Coordinates of C-alpha atoms in Angstrom, one line a residue:
A1 CA 7.2 1.4 8.6
A2 CA 4.3 1.5 6.2
Y3 CA 0.7 1.7 7.5
S4 CA -1.1 -1.5 6.6
T5 CA -4.5 -1.2 4.9
A6 CA -6.2 -2.9 8.0
L7 CA -4.7 -0.1 10.2
L8 CA -6.1 2.8 8.2
P9 CA -9.6 2.8 9.8
H10 CA -8.0 2.9 13.2
L11 CA -5.8 5.9 12.3
V12 CA -8.8 7.7 10.7
G13 CA -10.8 7.0 13.9
A14 CA -8.1 8.3 16.2
L15 CA -8.0 11.6 14.1
A16 CA -11.8 11.8 13.6
D17 CA -12.2 14.9 15.7
T18 CA -9.6 16.9 13.8
R19 CA -11.0 20.1 12.2
P20 CA -11.3 19.8 8.4
G21 CA -8.4 21.6 6.5
T22 CA -6.0 21.1 9.4
V23 CA -2.5 20.1 8.5
L24 CA -1.8 16.4 9.1
L25 CA 1.9 15.9 9.5
D26 CA 3.9 12.7 9.1
P27 CA 7.5 13.6 10.1
M28 CA 8.8 10.3 8.7
G29 CA 6.5 10.0 5.9
G30 CA 8.1 7.4 3.6
D31 CA 6.2 7.5 0.2
G32 CA 3.3 9.4 1.7
V33 CA 0.6 7.2 0.0
R34 CA -1.2 6.2 3.2
L35 CA -0.9 9.7 4.7
G36 CA -2.7 11.1 1.6
E37 CA -5.5 8.4 2.1
I38 CA -5.9 9.3 5.8
A39 CA -6.0 13.0 5.0
A40 CA -8.5 12.5 2.2
D41 CA -10.9 10.5 4.5
L42 CA -10.9 13.4 7.0
N43 CA -10.6 16.4 4.6
L44 CA -7.2 17.3 6.1
T45 CA -4.1 18.8 4.4
P46 CA -1.3 16.2 4.3
I47 CA 2.3 17.1 4.6
G48 CA 4.9 14.5 5.0
V49 CA 8.6 15.0 5.6
E50 CA 11.0 12.3 4.3
I51 CA 14.8 12.3 4.4
E52 CA 15.1 9.9 1.4
P53 CA 14.4 11.9 -1.8
E54 CA 13.4 8.9 -3.8
F55 CA 10.6 8.2 -1.4
A56 CA 9.6 11.8 -0.9
R57 CA 9.2 12.3 -4.7
T58 CA 6.4 9.7 -5.0
S59 CA 3.7 12.0 -3.5
P60 CA 2.9 15.6 -4.2
H61 CA 2.4 16.3 -0.5
M62 CA 5.8 15.1 0.5
I63 CA 8.8 17.3 1.1
V64 CA 12.4 16.2 1.5
G65 CA 13.6 17.0 5.0
D66 CA 15.0 15.7 8.3
A67 CA 12.5 14.9 11.1
R68 CA 15.0 16.3 13.6
H69 CA 14.7 19.7 11.9
L70 CA 11.1 20.2 10.9
P71 CA 10.3 23.3 8.8
F72 CA 7.3 24.4 10.9
P73 CA 6.9 27.0 13.6
T74 CA 6.8 26.0 17.3
G75 CA 3.3 24.8 18.3
S76 CA 1.8 25.1 14.8
I77 CA 0.8 21.5 14.1
S78 CA -2.4 20.1 15.5
A79 CA -2.5 16.6 14.0
I80 CA 0.4 14.2 13.6
V81 CA 0.4 10.6 12.6
T82 CA 3.6 8.6 12.0
S83 CA 5.0 5.1 11.9
P84 CA 8.7 5.3 12.9
P85 CA 11.1 2.7 11.8
Y86 CA 11.0 -0.4 14.1
G87 CA 14.8 -0.6 14.5
N88 CA 14.6 -4.2 13.0
R89 CA 16.2 -5.9 10.1
F90 CA 14.7 -3.4 7.7
A91 CA 17.6 -1.2 8.8
D92 CA 20.1 -3.7 7.4
P93 CA 22.5 -1.8 5.0
Y94 CA 23.2 -4.9 2.9
L95 CA 22.4 -4.4 -0.8
G96 CA 23.0 -7.9 -2.0
T97 CA 25.1 -9.5 -4.6
P98 CA 24.5 -8.9 -8.3
A99 CA 22.7 -12.3 -8.4
E100 CA 20.5 -11.4 -5.5
R101 CA 19.6 -8.1 -7.1
A102 CA 18.7 -9.8 -10.4
E103 CA 16.5 -12.3 -8.5
R104 CA 14.7 -9.4 -6.6
A105 CA 14.1 -7.7 -9.9
E106 CA 12.7 -10.8 -11.4
R107 CA 10.5 -11.5 -8.4
A108 CA 9.2 -7.8 -8.5
A109 CA 8.4 -8.1 -12.2
T110 CA 6.3 -11.1 -11.5
G111 CA 4.5 -9.6 -8.5
R112 CA 6.2 -11.8 -5.9
R113 CA 7.6 -10.4 -2.8
P114 CA 11.4 -10.4 -2.5
R115 CA 12.9 -12.9 -0.1
R116 CA 15.0 -10.2 1.7
R117 CA 13.7 -6.7 2.2
S118 CA 15.1 -3.6 3.7
Y119 CA 15.0 0.2 3.2
A120 CA 18.4 0.1 1.5
I121 CA 17.4 -2.7 -0.9
A122 CA 14.2 -0.7 -1.8
L123 CA 16.4 2.3 -2.6
G124 CA 19.3 0.4 -4.2
R125 CA 21.7 2.4 -2.0
R126 CA 22.6 3.0 1.6
L127 CA 20.3 5.3 3.4
S128 CA 21.0 9.0 3.9
E129 CA 23.0 10.2 6.9
G130 CA 20.5 10.9 9.7
S131 CA 17.9 8.5 8.5
A132 CA 16.2 6.8 11.5
A133 CA 15.4 3.9 9.1
A134 CA 19.1 3.1 9.0
E135 CA 19.4 2.5 12.7
R136 CA 19.0 -0.9 14.4
W137 CA 17.5 -0.9 17.8
G138 CA 20.2 0.3 20.2
D139 CA 21.8 3.5 21.5
G140 CA 22.1 5.1 18.1
Y141 CA 18.4 4.4 17.4
R142 CA 17.3 5.8 20.8
S143 CA 19.5 8.9 20.3
L144 CA 18.3 9.7 16.8
M145 CA 14.6 9.0 17.6
G146 CA 14.9 11.0 20.9
A147 CA 15.9 14.0 18.7
V148 CA 13.0 13.3 16.4
W149 CA 10.5 13.2 19.3
A150 CA 11.9 16.4 20.7
E151 CA 11.3 18.1 17.4
V152 CA 7.9 16.6 16.9
T153 CA 7.1 17.9 20.4
R154 CA 8.4 21.4 19.5
V155 CA 6.1 21.7 16.4
A156 CA 3.0 20.2 18.2
A157 CA 0.3 22.5 19.3
P158 CA -0.6 22.3 23.0
D159 CA -3.8 20.3 22.1
A160 CA -2.3 18.3 19.3
V161 CA -3.3 14.8 18.5
L162 CA -0.4 12.5 18.0
V163 CA -1.0 8.9 16.7
V164 CA 2.0 6.6 16.5
N165 CA 2.0 3.2 14.9
H166 CA 4.7 0.8 16.1
A167 CA 5.6 -2.7 17.0
D168 CA 8.2 -4.6 18.8
H169 CA 10.4 -7.2 17.1
S170 CA 12.6 -10.1 18.1
R171 CA 16.3 -10.4 18.0
G172 CA 18.1 -13.5 18.9
G173 CA 14.8 -14.9 20.2
H174 CA 14.2 -12.1 22.6
R175 CA 11.5 -9.4 22.3
Q176 CA 12.9 -6.0 21.8
R177 CA 10.7 -3.5 23.8
V178 CA 11.0 -0.7 21.2
T179 CA 7.4 0.4 21.5
R180 CA 7.6 0.8 25.3
W181 CA 10.6 3.0 24.7
H182 CA 8.7 5.2 22.3
R183 CA 5.8 5.5 24.7
D184 CA 7.9 6.3 27.7
T185 CA 10.0 8.8 25.7
L186 CA 6.9 10.6 24.4
E187 CA 5.2 10.6 27.8
S188 CA 8.4 12.1 29.5

């Protein structure tokens, strides 16, 4: 999930005591644009890991990789900021009909937001195997994200700062307590 502009000052504030030059890692970095903005505000070195090559190629500080297998030594990262997928409808694999794709292209060309959005639609293809963004909230999501959090914990220094942006969503009129699960998993 992308960091909103309104959220940026809060993320910068949470990381304000991070020593300049420190690596700021986003293990599920998306396009990395906001990561770069946060790092620039604090004079940090941004490195984002993203499983989808099309997203990773959009920023020079992004690398293609799997958040379950981060390419960093154990205990080496002191600052981590991330916004994991919410497990909501953005995980929908539906790509649309040709008419829907044409309408999306027309709306994008005129600066209007598409009616239906998902990571798959943004890429124009199904997401990569192992992408947390492809998982709807449920056992598969929890299993994959549990592996991501285990790996993030492995690379985190003992005194690392971890900032997680997340939100719950509704399904069938019921609140899905995804954020509580992330908090409880990280605390355990």
